[in-house]
mmCIF file of C-alpha atoms in Angstrom:
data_model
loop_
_atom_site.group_PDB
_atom_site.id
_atom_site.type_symbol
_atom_site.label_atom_id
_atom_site.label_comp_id
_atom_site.label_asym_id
_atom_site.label_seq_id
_atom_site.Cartn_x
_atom_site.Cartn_y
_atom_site.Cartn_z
ATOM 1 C CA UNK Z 1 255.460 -88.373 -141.504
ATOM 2 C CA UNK Z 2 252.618 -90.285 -143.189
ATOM 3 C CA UNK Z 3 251.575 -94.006 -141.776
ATOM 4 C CA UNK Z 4 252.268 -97.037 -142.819
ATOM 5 C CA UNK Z 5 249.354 -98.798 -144.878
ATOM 6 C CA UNK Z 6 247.660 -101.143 -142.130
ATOM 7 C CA UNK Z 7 248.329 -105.220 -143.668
ATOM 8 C CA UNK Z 8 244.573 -105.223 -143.763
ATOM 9 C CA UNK Z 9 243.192 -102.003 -145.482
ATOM 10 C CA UNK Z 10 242.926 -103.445 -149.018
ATOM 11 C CA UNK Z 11 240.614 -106.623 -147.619
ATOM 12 C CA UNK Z 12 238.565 -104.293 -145.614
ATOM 13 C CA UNK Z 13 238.244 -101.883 -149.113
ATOM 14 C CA UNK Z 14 237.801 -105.105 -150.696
ATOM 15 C CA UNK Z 15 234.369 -106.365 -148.258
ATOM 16 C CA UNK Z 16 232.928 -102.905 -147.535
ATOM 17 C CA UNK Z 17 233.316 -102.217 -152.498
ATOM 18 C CA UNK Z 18 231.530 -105.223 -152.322
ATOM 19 C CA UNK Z 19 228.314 -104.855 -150.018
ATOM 20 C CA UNK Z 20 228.158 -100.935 -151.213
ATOM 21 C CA UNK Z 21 228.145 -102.152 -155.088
ATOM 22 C CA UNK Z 22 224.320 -104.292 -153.915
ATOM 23 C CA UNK Z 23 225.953 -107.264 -155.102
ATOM 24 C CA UNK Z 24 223.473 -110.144 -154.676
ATOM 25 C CA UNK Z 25 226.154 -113.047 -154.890
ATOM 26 C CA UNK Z 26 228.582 -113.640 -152.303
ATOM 27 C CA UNK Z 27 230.550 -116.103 -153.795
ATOM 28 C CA UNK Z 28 233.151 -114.321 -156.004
ATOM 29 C CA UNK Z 29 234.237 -112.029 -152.955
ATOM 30 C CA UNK Z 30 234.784 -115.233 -150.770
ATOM 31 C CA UNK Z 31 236.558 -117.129 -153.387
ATOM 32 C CA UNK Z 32 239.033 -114.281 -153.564
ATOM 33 C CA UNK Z 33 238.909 -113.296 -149.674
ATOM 34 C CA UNK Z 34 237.491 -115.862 -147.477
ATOM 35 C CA UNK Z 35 238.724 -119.271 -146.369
ATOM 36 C CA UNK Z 36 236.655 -122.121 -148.080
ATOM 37 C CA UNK Z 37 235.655 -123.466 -144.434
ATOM 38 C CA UNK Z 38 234.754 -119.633 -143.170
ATOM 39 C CA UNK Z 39 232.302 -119.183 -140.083
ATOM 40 C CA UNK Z 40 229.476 -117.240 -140.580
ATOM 41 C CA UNK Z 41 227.733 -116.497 -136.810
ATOM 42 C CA UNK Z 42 224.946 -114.391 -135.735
ATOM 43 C CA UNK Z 43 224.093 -112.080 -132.866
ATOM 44 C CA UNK Z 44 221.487 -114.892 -131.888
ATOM 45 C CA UNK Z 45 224.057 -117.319 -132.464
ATOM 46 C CA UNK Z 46 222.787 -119.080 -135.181
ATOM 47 C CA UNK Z 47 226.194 -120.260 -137.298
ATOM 48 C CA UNK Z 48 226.800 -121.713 -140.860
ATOM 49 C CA UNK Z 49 230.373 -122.810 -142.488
ATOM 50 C CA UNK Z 50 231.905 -123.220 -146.059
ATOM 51 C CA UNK Z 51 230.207 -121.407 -149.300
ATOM 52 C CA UNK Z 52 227.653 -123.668 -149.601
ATOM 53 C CA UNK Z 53 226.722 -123.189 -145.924
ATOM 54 C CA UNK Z 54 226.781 -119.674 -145.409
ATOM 55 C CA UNK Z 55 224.651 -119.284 -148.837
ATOM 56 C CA UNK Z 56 222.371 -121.225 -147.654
ATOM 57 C CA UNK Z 57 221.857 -119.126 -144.224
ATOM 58 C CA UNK Z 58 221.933 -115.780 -146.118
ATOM 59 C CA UNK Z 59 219.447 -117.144 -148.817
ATOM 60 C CA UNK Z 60 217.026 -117.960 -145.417
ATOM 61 C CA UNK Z 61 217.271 -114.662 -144.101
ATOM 62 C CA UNK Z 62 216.189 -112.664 -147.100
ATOM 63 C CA UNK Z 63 213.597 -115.117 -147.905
ATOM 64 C CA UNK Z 64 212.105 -114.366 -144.883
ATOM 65 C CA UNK Z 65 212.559 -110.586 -144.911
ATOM 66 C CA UNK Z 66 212.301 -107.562 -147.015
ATOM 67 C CA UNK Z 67 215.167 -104.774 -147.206
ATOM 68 C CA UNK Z 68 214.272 -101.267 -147.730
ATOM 69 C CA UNK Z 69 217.439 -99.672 -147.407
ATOM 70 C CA UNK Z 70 220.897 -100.661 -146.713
ATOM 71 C CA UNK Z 71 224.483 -98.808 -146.361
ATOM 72 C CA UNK Z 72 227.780 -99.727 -145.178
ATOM 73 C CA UNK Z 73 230.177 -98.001 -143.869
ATOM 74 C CA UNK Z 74 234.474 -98.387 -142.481
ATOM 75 C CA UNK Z 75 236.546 -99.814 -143.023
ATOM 76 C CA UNK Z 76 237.688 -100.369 -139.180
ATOM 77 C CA UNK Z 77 241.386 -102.045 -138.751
ATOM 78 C CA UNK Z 78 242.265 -103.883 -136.114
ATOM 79 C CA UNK Z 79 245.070 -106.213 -135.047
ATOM 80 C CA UNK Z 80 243.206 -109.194 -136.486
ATOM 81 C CA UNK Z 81 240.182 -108.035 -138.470
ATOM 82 C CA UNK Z 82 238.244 -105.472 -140.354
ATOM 83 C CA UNK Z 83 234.668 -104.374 -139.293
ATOM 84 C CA UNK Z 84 232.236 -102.917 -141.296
ATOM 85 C CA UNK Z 85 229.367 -100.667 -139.908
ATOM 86 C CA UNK Z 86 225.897 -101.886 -141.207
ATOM 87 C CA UNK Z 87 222.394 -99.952 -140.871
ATOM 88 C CA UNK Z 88 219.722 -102.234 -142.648
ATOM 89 C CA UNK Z 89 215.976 -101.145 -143.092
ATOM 90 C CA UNK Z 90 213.880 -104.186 -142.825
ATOM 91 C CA UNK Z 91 210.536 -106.035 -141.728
ATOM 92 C CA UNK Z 92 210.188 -109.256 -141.853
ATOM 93 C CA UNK Z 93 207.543 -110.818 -144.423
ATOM 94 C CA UNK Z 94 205.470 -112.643 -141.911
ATOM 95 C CA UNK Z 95 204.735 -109.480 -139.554
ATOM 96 C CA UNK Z 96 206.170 -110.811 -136.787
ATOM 97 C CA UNK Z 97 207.819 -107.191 -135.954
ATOM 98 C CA UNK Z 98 207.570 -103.897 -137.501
ATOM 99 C CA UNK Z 99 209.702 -102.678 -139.959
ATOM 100 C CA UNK Z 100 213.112 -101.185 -138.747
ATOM 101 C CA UNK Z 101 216.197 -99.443 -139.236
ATOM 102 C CA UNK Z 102 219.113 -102.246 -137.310
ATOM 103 C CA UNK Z 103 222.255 -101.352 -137.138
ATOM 104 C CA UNK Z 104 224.959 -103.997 -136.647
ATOM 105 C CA UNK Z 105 228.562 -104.410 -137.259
ATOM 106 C CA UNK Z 106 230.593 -107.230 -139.044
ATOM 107 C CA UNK Z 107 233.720 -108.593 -137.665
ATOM 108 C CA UNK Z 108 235.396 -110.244 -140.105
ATOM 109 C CA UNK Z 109 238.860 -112.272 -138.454
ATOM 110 C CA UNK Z 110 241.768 -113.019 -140.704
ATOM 111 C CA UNK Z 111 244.608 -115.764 -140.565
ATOM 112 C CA UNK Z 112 246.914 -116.098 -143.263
ATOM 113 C CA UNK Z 113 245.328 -113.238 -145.375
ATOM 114 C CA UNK Z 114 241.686 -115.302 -145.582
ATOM 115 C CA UNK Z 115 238.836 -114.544 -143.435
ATOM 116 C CA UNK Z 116 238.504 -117.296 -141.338
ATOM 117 C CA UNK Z 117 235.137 -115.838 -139.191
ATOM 118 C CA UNK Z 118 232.694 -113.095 -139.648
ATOM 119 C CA UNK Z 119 230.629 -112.160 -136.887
ATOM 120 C CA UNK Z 120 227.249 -110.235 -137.031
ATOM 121 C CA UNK Z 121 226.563 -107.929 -133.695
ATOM 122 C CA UNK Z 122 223.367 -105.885 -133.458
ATOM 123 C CA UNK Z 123 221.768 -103.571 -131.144
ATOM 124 C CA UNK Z 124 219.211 -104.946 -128.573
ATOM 125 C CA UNK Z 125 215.782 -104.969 -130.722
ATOM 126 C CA UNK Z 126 213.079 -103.954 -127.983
#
């Protein structure tokens, strides 16, 4: 008996094609996936909404730090989301902290087939 194909498998193929393919715009995967008022939040909390919003907060994180590496991996189903496994190499550009290998995970909540929230968790740094 094979299983059923989880409601959410092809939108969690669609967001993990996407990071792996080191596409540097955002836009045309929420256009096609993400609700135009999406949250974007942090581990520290910080939180940005719409396009324009959540450009704006990614644009200020890689101006402020350089990536080495980066791979994704999942997807992971659940009732209500997909998460996507993240392990980043990075420093940031004004030395604050040595460079790094972070892991963190994605949530990414859906209503009505859009992602309404994604949600960045990270390992304690320190």
């Amino acid at each position: 008996m094979s299983m059923p194909t989880h409601p959410l498998a092809s939108l969690g193929r669609a967001i993990l094609d996407h990071v792996r393919s080191g596409a540097t715009d955002d836009r045309p995967l929420w256009e096609a996936h993400f609700h135009p008022e999406f949250v974007s939040v942090e581990g520290s909390g910080e939180s940005a909404s719409g396009y324009d919003g959540v450009a704006a907060k990614q644009k200020g994180w890689m101006d402020a730090h350089t990536m080495h590496g980066f791979t994704a991996d999942g997807p992971y189903l659940g009732s209500d989301c997909v998460v996507i496994g993240y392990t980043i190499d990075v420093e940031p550009k004004d030395g604050s902290w040595p460079r790094m290998t972070m892991r963190e995970v994605g949530v990414y909540t859906v209503d009505g087939g859009k992602v309404i929230k994604e949600e960045f968790m990270y390992e304690p740094m320190g």
